[in-house]
Amino acid sequence: MATAQTSAASPIRKVLSVVLFNLLVYIVIGMPNAVLTIFVHTTLGYSTTLAGLTFALQYLATFAARSSAGRLVDRIGPKPVVIGGLLTCVCSGLLLGGAGLLPYAPSASLAIILLSRLFLGWAESWTATGVIIWNIHRVGAENTALAISWNGICSYGGIALGAPVGAALALLPAPYGGLVSVGALSAALPLFGLALIGFYHGAQPHPSTETPIAFSKALHLVLWHGSALAAGSIGFAAISSFLALYYAAHHWTGAATALAVFGIVFVCIRFFFASQIKRRGGVFVAIVSLLVEAIGLVVIGVFPSHTSALLGAALTGAGFSLLFPALGVLAVNKAGPHNRGAALSAYSIFLDLAIACSGFTLGPIIELAGYPAMFLASATCCLVGAIISYLLTRAPDHT
């Protein structure tokens, strides 16, 4: 295992050896995607709104943990923060498995699931923030886009891997199938990461005589970039939270496949086209990304067929793929090297908050007007994000 930070190692090799920890956590995040909302809605008997809120709670917890993750990374370094994220992920998996053992006690099962989602959100925040800053330390600020891009490849690659695995585990016979087996594997994967991380060298925080930036100031610095990110994140929430229920409403099979297609296309676009951010600029790439994402959501909303759902999921994944790094590189570099953790956390909060709020908004839209209206509303949000991104070109101080 190559963990030493030697000058001979390529930047990509250095990034990949650490980003493994993020991959493990995001496989855990992906496994319940095709199982959780159906379990809450069908097995426990709760509404689609509550099922969506249960899913979105993870991102509300991620939002709440961003500030602490950024401060700790800047103060004590990224490795201890990643360890904390992995430990919290283990707790989330154990709780999820326990909830699966209580299908005939809906209130208790739902309460345990909600607690599991809170732990998973915390794990996501600490692990993702720690891994990105750790890799920026390892490869230098000039490779910030590389660090963020590969983190995203492993993040959504993990979701793409996790969704079909979770769906397969759900088919196992009782009492081992469903959330029980998903929870068990969700605890085992971060345990594996904890066994490996002891062999890795940590990175010291950047020395600085300046007072660390206030989190409110970091939020102000990244406000417009984060707002465009938030608008595009609604489309991701629509796919992740409700695509499985959309399939179930039409009595289609293959929701896990559609989620996997979303993730695979996301990873391929990030892998092959991330260099366009440096060539064409983050704002331009963000505008194109948001327009493609909007088209994908419109395809799902206007053409109710299995084929259209697959195509729409693919286009949405393609559009969402480069959005975070395109604007994130600009946002992170605004705060200086000793405050990158705070800037990254502040920027990421916009994604978390958008996905968390989607549980309060998209579910009721479905109940009032149906799934097509929900997907079209999400597409409208992407168009708003494209307008915000365009306005950034008129304000050079923001870019």
mmCIF file of C-alpha atoms in Angstrom, residues 2-390:
data_model
loop_
_atom_site.group_PDB
_atom_site.id
_atom_site.type_symbol
_atom_site.label_atom_id
_atom_site.label_comp_id
_atom_site.label_asym_id
_atom_site.label_seq_id
_atom_site.Cartn_x
_atom_site.Cartn_y
_atom_site.Cartn_z
ATOM 1 C CA ALA A 2 1.487 3.316 -1.060
ATOM 2 C CA THR A 3 0.907 5.764 1.740
ATOM 3 C CA ALA A 4 4.175 7.611 1.940
ATOM 4 C CA GLN A 5 4.068 11.076 0.487
ATOM 5 C CA THR A 6 7.063 10.738 -1.786
ATOM 6 C CA SER A 7 7.748 13.252 -4.493
ATOM 7 C CA ALA A 8 7.993 10.434 -7.046
ATOM 8 C CA ALA A 9 4.379 9.408 -6.562
ATOM 9 C CA SER A 10 1.986 10.891 -9.097
ATOM 10 C CA PRO A 11 -0.770 13.204 -7.813
ATOM 11 C CA ILE A 12 -3.458 10.738 -8.906
ATOM 12 C CA ARG A 13 -1.765 7.881 -7.049
ATOM 13 C CA LYS A 14 -1.547 9.979 -3.896
ATOM 14 C CA VAL A 15 -5.198 10.971 -4.174
ATOM 15 C CA LEU A 16 -6.460 7.440 -4.810
ATOM 16 C CA SER A 17 -4.758 5.927 -1.796
ATOM 17 C CA VAL A 18 -6.675 8.237 0.569
ATOM 18 C CA VAL A 19 -9.944 8.623 -1.313
ATOM 19 C CA LEU A 20 -10.571 4.921 -0.645
ATOM 20 C CA PHE A 21 -12.038 5.896 2.735
ATOM 21 C CA ASN A 22 -14.604 8.107 1.086
ATOM 22 C CA LEU A 23 -15.488 5.285 -1.320
ATOM 23 C CA LEU A 24 -16.261 2.970 1.595
ATOM 24 C CA VAL A 25 -18.573 5.499 3.255
ATOM 25 C CA TYR A 26 -20.409 6.266 0.021
ATOM 26 C CA ILE A 27 -21.007 2.589 -0.707
ATOM 27 C CA VAL A 28 -22.726 2.588 2.689
ATOM 28 C CA ILE A 29 -24.710 5.692 1.667
ATOM 29 C CA GLY A 30 -25.743 4.077 -1.624
ATOM 30 C CA MET A 31 -26.914 0.723 -0.273
ATOM 31 C CA PRO A 32 -30.205 1.966 1.280
ATOM 32 C CA ASN A 33 -31.146 4.109 -1.747
ATOM 33 C CA ALA A 34 -33.292 1.448 -3.421
ATOM 34 C CA VAL A 35 -34.515 0.002 -0.114
ATOM 35 C CA LEU A 36 -35.043 2.638 2.562
ATOM 36 C CA THR A 37 -37.940 4.731 1.242
ATOM 37 C CA ILE A 38 -39.817 1.611 0.146
ATOM 38 C CA PHE A 39 -39.313 0.045 3.597
ATOM 39 C CA VAL A 40 -40.620 3.168 5.344
ATOM 40 C CA HIS A 41 -43.557 3.605 2.960
ATOM 41 C CA THR A 42 -44.571 0.001 2.221
ATOM 42 C CA THR A 43 -43.384 -2.097 5.168
ATOM 43 C CA LEU A 44 -43.854 0.427 7.963
ATOM 44 C CA GLY A 45 -46.871 2.082 6.328
ATOM 45 C CA TYR A 46 -45.843 5.741 6.448
ATOM 46 C CA SER A 47 -46.536 8.380 3.768
ATOM 47 C CA THR A 48 -44.267 9.204 0.828
ATOM 48 C CA THR A 49 -43.574 12.565 2.460
ATOM 49 C CA LEU A 50 -42.274 10.915 5.622
ATOM 50 C CA ALA A 51 -40.326 8.405 3.549
ATOM 51 C CA GLY A 52 -38.663 11.308 1.726
ATOM 52 C CA LEU A 53 -37.972 13.112 4.990
ATOM 53 C CA THR A 54 -36.360 9.969 6.396
ATOM 54 C CA PHE A 55 -34.024 9.856 3.410
ATOM 55 C CA ALA A 56 -33.299 13.596 3.535
ATOM 56 C CA LEU A 57 -32.502 13.559 7.264
ATOM 57 C CA GLN A 58 -29.052 12.223 6.455
ATOM 58 C CA TYR A 59 -28.259 15.399 4.556
ATOM 59 C CA LEU A 60 -29.636 17.586 7.333
ATOM 60 C CA ALA A 61 -27.181 15.869 9.672
ATOM 61 C CA THR A 62 -24.398 16.345 7.129
ATOM 62 C CA PHE A 63 -25.299 20.030 7.032
ATOM 63 C CA ALA A 64 -25.167 20.283 10.832
ATOM 64 C CA ALA A 65 -21.753 18.583 10.986
ATOM 65 C CA ARG A 66 -20.024 20.633 8.275
ATOM 66 C CA SER A 67 -18.950 23.448 10.564
ATOM 67 C CA SER A 68 -17.292 21.139 13.089
ATOM 68 C CA ALA A 69 -15.627 19.138 10.316
ATOM 69 C CA GLY A 70 -14.097 22.245 8.754
ATOM 70 C CA ARG A 71 -12.884 23.668 12.061
ATOM 71 C CA LEU A 72 -11.327 20.386 13.184
ATOM 72 C CA VAL A 73 -9.582 19.748 9.877
ATOM 73 C CA ASP A 74 -8.001 23.211 9.969
ATOM 74 C CA ARG A 75 -7.033 22.809 13.643
ATOM 75 C CA ILE A 76 -5.908 19.187 14.159
ATOM 76 C CA GLY A 77 -5.481 17.903 10.612
ATOM 77 C CA PRO A 78 -7.642 15.700 8.395
ATOM 78 C CA LYS A 79 -6.727 12.140 9.469
ATOM 79 C CA PRO A 80 -8.373 12.243 12.940
ATOM 80 C CA VAL A 81 -11.514 13.694 11.349
ATOM 81 C CA VAL A 82 -11.660 10.846 8.821
ATOM 82 C CA ILE A 83 -11.269 8.326 11.665
ATOM 83 C CA GLY A 84 -14.188 9.958 13.475
ATOM 84 C CA GLY A 85 -16.281 9.734 10.317
ATOM 85 C CA LEU A 86 -15.566 6.027 9.883
ATOM 86 C CA LEU A 87 -16.451 5.280 13.511
ATOM 87 C CA THR A 88 -19.737 7.132 13.160
ATOM 88 C CA CYS A 89 -20.477 5.200 9.964
ATOM 89 C CA VAL A 90 -20.085 1.916 11.862
ATOM 90 C CA CYS A 91 -22.673 3.103 14.398
ATOM 91 C CA SER A 92 -25.065 4.021 11.590
ATOM 92 C CA GLY A 93 -24.839 0.562 10.052
ATOM 93 C CA LEU A 94 -25.484 -1.205 13.347
ATOM 94 C CA LEU A 95 -28.559 0.946 13.977
ATOM 95 C CA LEU A 96 -29.923 0.359 10.480
ATOM 96 C CA GLY A 97 -29.594 -3.394 10.874
ATOM 97 C CA GLY A 98 -31.380 -3.194 14.223
ATOM 98 C CA ALA A 99 -34.272 -1.259 12.668
ATOM 99 C CA GLY A 100 -34.684 -4.016 10.094
ATOM 100 C CA LEU A 101 -35.387 -6.480 12.897
ATOM 101 C CA LEU A 102 -38.470 -4.517 13.991
ATOM 102 C CA PRO A 103 -40.842 -4.392 10.986
ATOM 103 C CA TYR A 104 -43.813 -5.135 13.237
ATOM 104 C CA ALA A 105 -43.009 -2.209 15.546
ATOM 105 C CA PRO A 106 -43.224 0.685 13.050
ATOM 106 C CA SER A 107 -42.657 3.520 15.527
ATOM 107 C CA ALA A 108 -39.578 1.923 17.096
ATOM 108 C CA SER A 109 -38.180 0.886 13.714
ATOM 109 C CA LEU A 110 -38.659 4.380 12.270
ATOM 110 C CA ALA A 111 -37.051 6.017 15.308
ATOM 111 C CA ILE A 112 -33.971 3.806 14.982
ATOM 112 C CA ILE A 113 -33.778 4.490 11.230
ATOM 113 C CA LEU A 114 -33.896 8.233 11.879
ATOM 114 C CA LEU A 115 -31.037 7.923 14.374
ATOM 115 C CA SER A 116 -29.088 5.843 11.865
ATOM 116 C CA ARG A 117 -29.578 8.532 9.215
ATOM 117 C CA LEU A 118 -28.270 11.179 11.614
ATOM 118 C CA PHE A 119 -25.121 9.141 12.253
ATOM 119 C CA LEU A 120 -24.646 8.513 8.534
ATOM 120 C CA GLY A 121 -24.939 12.215 7.744
ATOM 121 C CA TRP A 122 -22.318 12.998 10.357
ATOM 122 C CA ALA A 123 -20.054 10.292 8.909
ATOM 123 C CA GLU A 124 -20.419 11.684 5.395
ATOM 124 C CA SER A 125 -19.517 15.207 6.474
ATOM 125 C CA TRP A 126 -16.439 14.304 8.473
ATOM 126 C CA THR A 127 -15.100 11.733 6.021
ATOM 127 C CA ALA A 128 -15.642 13.742 2.838
ATOM 128 C CA THR A 129 -14.259 16.996 4.266
ATOM 129 C CA GLY A 130 -11.281 15.231 5.833
ATOM 130 C CA VAL A 131 -10.421 13.251 2.697
ATOM 131 C CA ILE A 132 -10.550 16.253 0.355
ATOM 132 C CA ILE A 133 -8.368 18.462 2.557
ATOM 133 C CA TRP A 134 -6.011 15.547 3.270
ATOM 134 C CA ASN A 135 -5.523 15.085 -0.469
ATOM 135 C CA ILE A 136 -5.024 18.818 -1.059
ATOM 136 C CA HIS A 137 -2.233 18.636 1.524
ATOM 137 C CA ARG A 138 -0.738 15.652 -0.299
ATOM 138 C CA VAL A 139 -0.853 16.966 -3.879
ATOM 139 C CA GLY A 140 -0.745 20.752 -3.405
ATOM 140 C CA ALA A 141 -3.236 23.544 -3.969
ATOM 141 C CA GLU A 142 -2.554 23.535 -7.709
ATOM 142 C CA ASN A 143 -4.249 20.120 -7.838
ATOM 143 C CA THR A 144 -7.347 21.114 -5.866
ATOM 144 C CA ALA A 145 -9.622 20.267 -8.813
ATOM 145 C CA LEU A 146 -8.008 16.828 -9.037
ATOM 146 C CA ALA A 147 -8.591 16.174 -5.333
ATOM 147 C CA ILE A 148 -12.227 17.292 -5.459
ATOM 148 C CA SER A 149 -12.948 15.455 -8.726
ATOM 149 C CA TRP A 150 -11.597 12.091 -7.584
ATOM 150 C CA ASN A 151 -13.419 12.485 -4.301
ATOM 151 C CA GLY A 152 -16.635 12.889 -6.286
ATOM 152 C CA ILE A 153 -15.812 9.931 -8.526
ATOM 153 C CA CYS A 154 -15.494 7.714 -5.479
ATOM 154 C CA SER A 155 -18.511 9.325 -3.807
ATOM 155 C CA TYR A 156 -20.996 8.715 -6.585
ATOM 156 C CA GLY A 157 -19.185 5.615 -7.762
ATOM 157 C CA GLY A 158 -19.791 4.318 -4.261
ATOM 158 C CA ILE A 159 -23.482 5.191 -4.528
ATOM 159 C CA ALA A 160 -23.637 3.439 -7.912
ATOM 160 C CA LEU A 161 -22.022 0.336 -6.410
ATOM 161 C CA GLY A 162 -24.064 0.447 -3.251
ATOM 162 C CA ALA A 163 -27.550 0.741 -4.770
ATOM 163 C CA PRO A 164 -27.622 -2.640 -6.580
ATOM 164 C CA VAL A 165 -25.837 -4.314 -3.671
ATOM 165 C CA GLY A 166 -28.507 -3.017 -1.306
ATOM 166 C CA ALA A 167 -31.275 -4.147 -3.664
ATOM 167 C CA ALA A 168 -29.747 -7.639 -3.874
ATOM 168 C CA LEU A 169 -29.405 -7.886 -0.096
ATOM 169 C CA ALA A 170 -33.051 -6.857 0.250
ATOM 170 C CA LEU A 171 -34.059 -10.027 -1.613
ATOM 171 C CA LEU A 172 -32.452 -12.356 0.933
ATOM 172 C CA PRO A 173 -34.970 -14.364 2.984
ATOM 173 C CA ALA A 174 -36.056 -13.210 6.432
ATOM 174 C CA PRO A 175 -34.634 -12.520 8.919
ATOM 175 C CA TYR A 176 -31.419 -11.778 7.018
ATOM 176 C CA GLY A 177 -32.764 -9.769 4.101
ATOM 177 C CA GLY A 178 -33.720 -6.114 3.826
ATOM 178 C CA LEU A 179 -32.279 -3.605 6.222
ATOM 179 C CA VAL A 180 -30.727 -6.314 8.408
ATOM 180 C CA SER A 181 -28.160 -7.394 5.828
ATOM 181 C CA VAL A 182 -27.762 -3.856 4.486
ATOM 182 C CA GLY A 183 -26.993 -2.645 8.005
ATOM 183 C CA ALA A 184 -24.514 -5.449 8.663
ATOM 184 C CA LEU A 185 -22.496 -4.674 5.523
ATOM 185 C CA SER A 186 -22.809 -0.951 6.274
ATOM 186 C CA ALA A 187 -20.996 -1.568 9.565
ATOM 187 C CA ALA A 188 -18.401 -3.946 8.099
ATOM 188 C CA LEU A 189 -17.115 -1.629 5.351
ATOM 189 C CA PRO A 190 -16.069 1.310 7.576
ATOM 190 C CA LEU A 191 -14.564 -1.212 10.041
ATOM 191 C CA PHE A 192 -12.339 -2.322 7.165
ATOM 192 C CA GLY A 193 -11.385 1.318 6.601
ATOM 193 C CA LEU A 194 -10.487 1.744 10.265
ATOM 194 C CA ALA A 195 -8.231 -1.307 10.025
ATOM 195 C CA LEU A 196 -6.369 0.288 7.096
ATOM 196 C CA ILE A 197 -6.070 3.892 8.193
ATOM 197 C CA GLY A 198 -3.462 3.148 10.854
ATOM 198 C CA PHE A 199 -0.956 2.505 8.053
ATOM 199 C CA TYR A 200 -1.414 6.012 6.620
ATOM 200 C CA HIS A 201 0.616 9.105 7.433
ATOM 201 C CA GLY A 202 -1.483 12.069 8.527
ATOM 202 C CA ALA A 203 -1.106 15.656 7.331
ATOM 203 C CA GLN A 204 -0.425 18.557 9.649
ATOM 204 C CA PRO A 205 -2.612 21.670 9.396
ATOM 205 C CA HIS A 206 -1.099 24.688 7.653
ATOM 206 C CA PRO A 207 0.759 26.911 10.117
ATOM 207 C CA SER A 208 -0.696 30.386 10.309
ATOM 208 C CA THR A 209 -0.500 33.387 12.622
ATOM 209 C CA GLU A 210 -3.856 34.650 11.362
ATOM 210 C CA THR A 211 -7.085 34.161 13.274
ATOM 211 C CA PRO A 212 -9.121 31.346 11.684
ATOM 212 C CA ILE A 213 -11.926 32.648 9.527
ATOM 213 C CA ALA A 214 -15.366 32.754 11.128
ATOM 214 C CA PHE A 215 -17.767 30.251 9.616
ATOM 215 C CA SER A 216 -20.228 33.031 8.848
ATOM 216 C CA LYS A 217 -17.508 34.766 6.850
ATOM 217 C CA ALA A 218 -16.773 31.549 4.969
ATOM 218 C CA LEU A 219 -20.465 31.258 4.108
ATOM 219 C CA HIS A 220 -20.461 34.822 2.790
ATOM 220 C CA LEU A 221 -17.398 34.119 0.625
ATOM 221 C CA VAL A 222 -19.009 31.152 -1.110
ATOM 222 C CA LEU A 223 -22.638 32.361 -1.098
ATOM 223 C CA TRP A 224 -23.270 32.620 -4.845
ATOM 224 C CA HIS A 225 -21.316 29.539 -5.830
ATOM 225 C CA GLY A 226 -23.117 27.618 -3.116
ATOM 226 C CA SER A 227 -26.510 28.935 -4.215
ATOM 227 C CA ALA A 228 -25.984 27.612 -7.744
ATOM 228 C CA LEU A 229 -24.846 24.298 -6.290
ATOM 229 C CA ALA A 230 -27.964 24.127 -4.102
ATOM 230 C CA ALA A 231 -30.258 24.696 -7.073
ATOM 231 C CA GLY A 232 -28.676 21.816 -8.969
ATOM 232 C CA SER A 233 -28.669 19.554 -5.929
ATOM 233 C CA ILE A 234 -32.484 19.443 -5.937
ATOM 234 C CA GLY A 235 -32.305 17.270 -9.061
ATOM 235 C CA PHE A 236 -29.963 14.855 -7.333
ATOM 236 C CA ALA A 237 -32.397 14.698 -4.411
ATOM 237 C CA ALA A 238 -35.294 13.946 -6.766
ATOM 238 C CA ILE A 239 -33.423 10.973 -8.213
ATOM 239 C CA SER A 240 -31.975 9.638 -4.964
ATOM 240 C CA SER A 241 -35.052 10.056 -2.780
ATOM 241 C CA PHE A 242 -37.947 9.339 -5.110
ATOM 242 C CA LEU A 243 -36.855 7.424 -8.201
ATOM 243 C CA ALA A 244 -37.404 4.058 -6.456
ATOM 244 C CA LEU A 245 -40.897 5.153 -5.382
ATOM 245 C CA TYR A 246 -41.577 6.449 -8.914
ATOM 246 C CA TYR A 247 -40.737 3.008 -10.272
ATOM 247 C CA ALA A 248 -42.908 1.329 -7.628
ATOM 248 C CA ALA A 249 -45.855 3.618 -8.463
ATOM 249 C CA HIS A 250 -45.680 2.447 -12.089
ATOM 250 C CA HIS A 251 -45.092 -1.188 -11.060
ATOM 251 C CA TRP A 252 -41.772 -1.229 -12.881
ATOM 252 C CA THR A 253 -38.732 -3.257 -11.883
ATOM 253 C CA GLY A 254 -35.161 -2.013 -12.116
ATOM 254 C CA ALA A 255 -35.070 1.031 -9.849
ATOM 255 C CA ALA A 256 -31.641 -0.047 -8.578
ATOM 256 C CA THR A 257 -30.443 -0.257 -12.190
ATOM 257 C CA ALA A 258 -31.611 3.289 -12.870
ATOM 258 C CA LEU A 259 -29.821 4.530 -9.744
ATOM 259 C CA ALA A 260 -26.713 2.663 -10.840
ATOM 260 C CA VAL A 261 -26.940 4.243 -14.306
ATOM 261 C CA PHE A 262 -27.104 7.664 -12.650
ATOM 262 C CA GLY A 263 -23.945 6.887 -10.668
ATOM 263 C CA ILE A 264 -22.036 5.261 -13.517
ATOM 264 C CA VAL A 265 -22.675 8.160 -15.897
ATOM 265 C CA PHE A 266 -21.768 10.590 -13.123
ATOM 266 C CA VAL A 267 -18.419 8.823 -12.623
ATOM 267 C CA CYS A 268 -17.644 8.595 -16.348
ATOM 268 C CA ILE A 269 -18.327 12.292 -16.946
ATOM 269 C CA ARG A 270 -16.243 13.254 -13.915
ATOM 270 C CA PHE A 271 -13.411 10.969 -15.043
ATOM 271 C CA PHE A 272 -13.243 12.006 -18.695
ATOM 272 C CA PHE A 273 -14.313 15.661 -18.584
ATOM 273 C CA ALA A 274 -13.066 17.083 -15.263
ATOM 274 C CA SER A 275 -10.174 18.690 -17.149
ATOM 275 C CA GLN A 276 -12.704 20.991 -18.850
ATOM 276 C CA ILE A 277 -13.007 22.921 -15.582
ATOM 277 C CA LYS A 278 -9.441 24.164 -15.908
ATOM 278 C CA ARG A 279 -9.723 24.674 -19.680
ATOM 279 C CA ARG A 280 -13.071 26.476 -19.902
ATOM 280 C CA GLY A 281 -13.584 27.815 -16.407
ATOM 281 C CA GLY A 282 -15.775 26.659 -13.562
ATOM 282 C CA VAL A 283 -18.702 28.975 -14.296
ATOM 283 C CA PHE A 284 -19.052 27.864 -17.925
ATOM 284 C CA VAL A 285 -18.929 24.194 -16.957
ATOM 285 C CA ALA A 286 -21.513 24.805 -14.222
ATOM 286 C CA ILE A 287 -23.972 26.430 -16.648
ATOM 287 C CA VAL A 288 -23.706 23.570 -19.143
ATOM 288 C CA SER A 289 -23.995 21.016 -16.336
ATOM 289 C CA LEU A 290 -27.170 22.562 -14.951
ATOM 290 C CA LEU A 291 -28.811 22.734 -18.374
ATOM 291 C CA VAL A 292 -28.065 19.053 -19.052
ATOM 292 C CA GLU A 293 -29.405 18.109 -15.622
ATOM 293 C CA ALA A 294 -32.621 20.062 -16.295
ATOM 294 C CA ILE A 295 -33.112 18.222 -19.595
ATOM 295 C CA GLY A 296 -32.748 14.871 -17.825
ATOM 296 C CA LEU A 297 -35.377 15.744 -15.236
ATOM 297 C CA VAL A 298 -37.767 16.993 -17.926
ATOM 298 C CA VAL A 299 -37.387 13.697 -19.800
ATOM 299 C CA ILE A 300 -38.443 11.758 -16.698
ATOM 300 C CA GLY A 301 -41.323 14.121 -15.921
ATOM 301 C CA VAL A 302 -42.799 14.398 -19.417
ATOM 302 C CA PHE A 303 -42.307 10.866 -20.776
ATOM 303 C CA PRO A 304 -43.525 8.254 -18.263
ATOM 304 C CA SER A 305 -41.780 5.116 -19.474
ATOM 305 C CA HIS A 306 -39.081 2.791 -18.190
ATOM 306 C CA THR A 307 -36.752 3.788 -21.043
ATOM 307 C CA SER A 308 -37.297 7.502 -20.440
ATOM 308 C CA ALA A 309 -36.590 7.055 -16.738
ATOM 309 C CA LEU A 310 -33.258 5.388 -17.527
ATOM 310 C CA LEU A 311 -32.356 8.082 -20.061
ATOM 311 C CA GLY A 312 -33.412 10.854 -17.702
ATOM 312 C CA ALA A 313 -31.403 9.363 -14.842
ATOM 313 C CA ALA A 314 -28.353 9.168 -17.110
ATOM 314 C CA LEU A 315 -28.703 12.799 -18.242
ATOM 315 C CA THR A 316 -29.265 13.981 -14.674
ATOM 316 C CA GLY A 317 -26.140 12.160 -13.559
ATOM 317 C CA ALA A 318 -24.172 13.645 -16.458
ATOM 318 C CA GLY A 319 -25.316 17.163 -15.584
ATOM 319 C CA PHE A 320 -24.792 16.910 -11.857
ATOM 320 C CA SER A 321 -21.356 15.312 -12.229
ATOM 321 C CA LEU A 322 -19.158 18.370 -12.723
ATOM 322 C CA LEU A 323 -21.265 20.905 -10.825
ATOM 323 C CA PHE A 324 -19.633 20.511 -7.415
ATOM 324 C CA PRO A 325 -15.969 20.711 -8.557
ATOM 325 C CA ALA A 326 -16.672 23.362 -11.200
ATOM 326 C CA LEU A 327 -17.744 25.922 -8.621
ATOM 327 C CA GLY A 328 -16.007 24.268 -5.671
ATOM 328 C CA VAL A 329 -12.480 24.982 -6.902
ATOM 329 C CA LEU A 330 -13.313 28.676 -7.038
ATOM 330 C CA ALA A 331 -15.035 28.632 -3.666
ATOM 331 C CA VAL A 332 -12.310 26.737 -1.762
ATOM 332 C CA ASN A 333 -9.482 28.947 -3.032
ATOM 333 C CA LYS A 334 -11.185 32.141 -1.843
ATOM 334 C CA ALA A 335 -10.331 31.565 1.834
ATOM 335 C CA GLY A 336 -6.597 30.863 1.647
ATOM 336 C CA PRO A 337 -4.654 27.649 2.459
ATOM 337 C CA HIS A 338 -5.164 27.730 6.245
ATOM 338 C CA ASN A 339 -8.950 28.079 5.920
ATOM 339 C CA ARG A 340 -9.662 25.558 3.148
ATOM 340 C CA GLY A 341 -11.520 23.289 5.544
ATOM 341 C CA ALA A 342 -13.883 26.082 6.571
ATOM 342 C CA ALA A 343 -14.461 27.179 2.959
ATOM 343 C CA LEU A 344 -15.090 23.630 1.747
ATOM 344 C CA SER A 345 -17.495 22.968 4.613
ATOM 345 C CA ALA A 346 -19.369 26.223 3.997
ATOM 346 C CA TYR A 347 -19.667 25.480 0.283
ATOM 347 C CA SER A 348 -20.793 21.892 0.898
ATOM 348 C CA ILE A 349 -23.500 23.073 3.283
ATOM 349 C CA PHE A 350 -25.472 24.398 0.325
ATOM 350 C CA LEU A 351 -25.664 20.898 -1.144
ATOM 351 C CA ASP A 352 -26.640 19.385 2.209
ATOM 352 C CA LEU A 353 -29.291 21.991 2.935
ATOM 353 C CA ALA A 354 -30.829 21.707 -0.534
ATOM 354 C CA ILE A 355 -31.140 17.929 -0.286
ATOM 355 C CA ALA A 356 -32.447 18.088 3.279
ATOM 356 C CA CYS A 357 -35.064 20.693 2.341
ATOM 357 C CA SER A 358 -36.116 18.615 -0.646
ATOM 358 C CA GLY A 359 -37.662 16.154 1.765
ATOM 359 C CA PHE A 360 -40.002 18.906 2.961
ATOM 360 C CA THR A 361 -40.894 20.108 -0.539
ATOM 361 C CA LEU A 362 -40.677 17.347 -3.133
ATOM 362 C CA GLY A 363 -42.742 14.820 -1.169
ATOM 363 C CA PRO A 364 -45.731 17.180 -0.788
ATOM 364 C CA ILE A 365 -45.508 18.078 -4.496
ATOM 365 C CA ILE A 366 -45.883 14.375 -5.309
ATOM 366 C CA GLU A 367 -48.896 14.034 -3.033
ATOM 367 C CA LEU A 368 -50.571 17.151 -4.436
ATOM 368 C CA ALA A 369 -49.693 16.953 -8.141
ATOM 369 C CA GLY A 370 -47.904 13.672 -8.827
ATOM 370 C CA TYR A 371 -44.404 12.594 -9.796
ATOM 371 C CA PRO A 372 -44.235 14.488 -13.148
ATOM 372 C CA ALA A 373 -44.787 17.814 -11.351
ATOM 373 C CA MET A 374 -42.034 16.973 -8.880
ATOM 374 C CA PHE A 375 -39.488 16.215 -11.600
ATOM 375 C CA LEU A 376 -40.452 19.342 -13.552
ATOM 376 C CA ALA A 377 -40.138 21.486 -10.413
ATOM 377 C CA SER A 378 -36.662 20.042 -9.879
ATOM 378 C CA ALA A 379 -35.759 20.899 -13.476
ATOM 379 C CA THR A 380 -36.904 24.482 -12.861
ATOM 380 C CA CYS A 381 -34.533 24.696 -9.907
ATOM 381 C CA CYS A 382 -31.670 23.654 -12.194
ATOM 382 C CA LEU A 383 -32.558 26.470 -14.578
ATOM 383 C CA VAL A 384 -32.472 28.923 -11.672
ATOM 384 C CA GLY A 385 -29.008 27.590 -10.822
ATOM 385 C CA ALA A 386 -27.880 28.190 -14.412
ATOM 386 C CA ILE A 387 -29.071 31.798 -14.179
ATOM 387 C CA ILE A 388 -27.165 32.300 -10.908
ATOM 388 C CA SER A 389 -24.052 30.827 -12.516
ATOM 389 C CA TYR A 390 -24.420 33.146 -15.519
#
